[in-house]
Amino acid sequence: MKHIFKQGTDPNQPVLLLLHGTGGNERDLLPLAELIAPSASVLGVRGNVSENGMPRFFRRLAEGVFDEPDLIARTHELNAFLDAAATEYQFDRRNIVAVGYSNGANIAASLLFHDKKSLRGAILHHAMVPLRSIDLPDLTGTPVFMASGTNDPIVPRAESEELGSLLSGAGATVELHWENNGHQLTASEVHAAAAWFKNNF
């Protein structure tokens, strides 16, 4: 997978896995990483799917309707890539925290849904429920920060609440942060994520 790796100054910090939204790339969320954990190593990844020339992490059939077989396959693909990247760049595979926005947050949530060992924690900006057809693994002790918009036209409030409930029900420690905004990524939610990260890691 196309990616960028930046070695941090603190090897004990989790590696931040940056997962962009539709049309983004592996560098899009570098400013977020700088705000959340400036001393951490960073792994920015570009999605392998193209939708009208826009990179994504998995296919969709329509707005808000995921191609579930492709989502599952791409989730396993990303998980295997993280295994390989940990070996190549010599970081602790068990110490990765995902930072995802929109489509990137959705595949980060899917990693959690599929494999409790895939991520140590996650920051999910404007995420949807990736799948409703699988039983979640035991996520006890996994911290998750969710930022959602009360007026998000793509991710309804009930969708955010359902995702939070599913993760909590699997044992994850979920903090759900609300913004009185739509689907855009705001500075205030990033600062809230940074505060959450500092408290948890």
Short mmCIF file of N, CA and C in Angstrom, two decimals, residues 7 10 13 20-21 25 34 40 61 69 85 95 102 116 127 129 143 157 162 171 175 185 195 199:
data_model
loop_
_atom_site.label_atom_id
_atom_site.label_comp_id
_atom_site.label_asym_id
_atom_site.label_seq_id
_atom_site.Cartn_x
_atom_site.Cartn_y
_atom_site.Cartn_z
N GLN A 7 9.68 8.60 11.44
CA GLN A 7 10.17 8.13 12.73
C GLN A 7 10.02 9.22 13.78
N ASP A 10 10.05 9.67 20.30
CA ASP A 10 9.74 8.90 21.49
C ASP A 10 9.29 7.50 21.08
N GLN A 13 5.95 5.96 22.52
CA GLN A 13 4.63 6.43 22.09
C GLN A 13 4.05 5.46 21.07
N HIS A 20 -6.98 8.44 5.76
CA HIS A 20 -7.65 9.62 5.19
C HIS A 20 -9.11 9.36 4.82
N GLY A 21 -9.81 10.44 4.51
CA GLY A 21 -11.16 10.35 3.97
C GLY A 21 -11.14 10.20 2.47
N ASN A 25 -5.08 11.38 0.80
CA ASN A 25 -3.89 10.57 0.57
C ASN A 25 -3.14 10.36 1.88
N GLU A 34 0.64 15.78 14.25
CA GLU A 34 1.50 16.77 14.90
C GLU A 34 0.81 17.38 16.11
N ALA A 40 5.47 11.16 18.41
CA ALA A 40 5.18 9.79 18.00
C ALA A 40 5.62 9.52 16.56
N LEU A 61 -21.37 0.99 -2.57
CA LEU A 61 -22.39 0.83 -3.60
C LEU A 61 -23.15 2.13 -3.82
N PRO A 69 -18.33 -7.31 1.14
CA PRO A 69 -17.23 -8.24 0.85
C PRO A 69 -15.91 -7.52 0.58
N ALA A 85 4.61 -3.62 7.81
CA ALA A 85 5.22 -2.32 8.12
C ALA A 85 5.94 -2.35 9.46
N ASN A 95 1.43 -1.74 19.32
CA ASN A 95 1.36 -0.38 19.84
C ASN A 95 1.02 0.62 18.73
N SER A 102 -13.67 9.88 8.37
CA SER A 102 -14.68 9.46 7.41
C SER A 102 -14.37 8.05 6.90
N LYS A 116 -9.05 -7.97 17.60
CA LYS A 116 -8.76 -7.20 18.81
C LYS A 116 -7.29 -6.82 18.92
N ALA A 127 -17.21 8.52 11.93
CA ALA A 127 -17.25 7.13 11.50
C ALA A 127 -18.68 6.59 11.48
N VAL A 129 -21.02 2.72 11.33
CA VAL A 129 -20.93 1.30 11.67
C VAL A 129 -20.44 0.57 10.42
N PRO A 143 -9.07 1.73 24.27
CA PRO A 143 -9.66 3.07 24.31
C PRO A 143 -9.99 3.57 22.91
N ARG A 157 -26.84 11.06 13.74
CA ARG A 157 -26.51 10.92 15.17
C ARG A 157 -26.73 9.49 15.66
N GLU A 162 -24.90 4.24 17.68
CA GLU A 162 -24.89 2.78 17.52
C GLU A 162 -23.46 2.25 17.49
N GLY A 171 -16.58 -4.15 25.08
CA GLY A 171 -15.62 -3.91 26.16
C GLY A 171 -14.72 -2.71 25.97
N GLU A 175 -15.14 7.22 24.32
CA GLU A 175 -15.50 8.61 24.60
C GLU A 175 -16.08 9.20 23.33
N LEU A 185 -14.11 18.01 9.29
CA LEU A 185 -13.18 17.83 10.40
C LEU A 185 -12.86 19.20 10.99
N ALA A 195 -6.32 15.84 23.60
CA ALA A 195 -6.45 15.77 25.06
C ALA A 195 -6.76 14.34 25.50
N ASN A 199 -4.43 11.68 27.83
CA ASN A 199 -4.97 11.04 29.04
C ASN A 199 -4.86 9.51 28.98
#
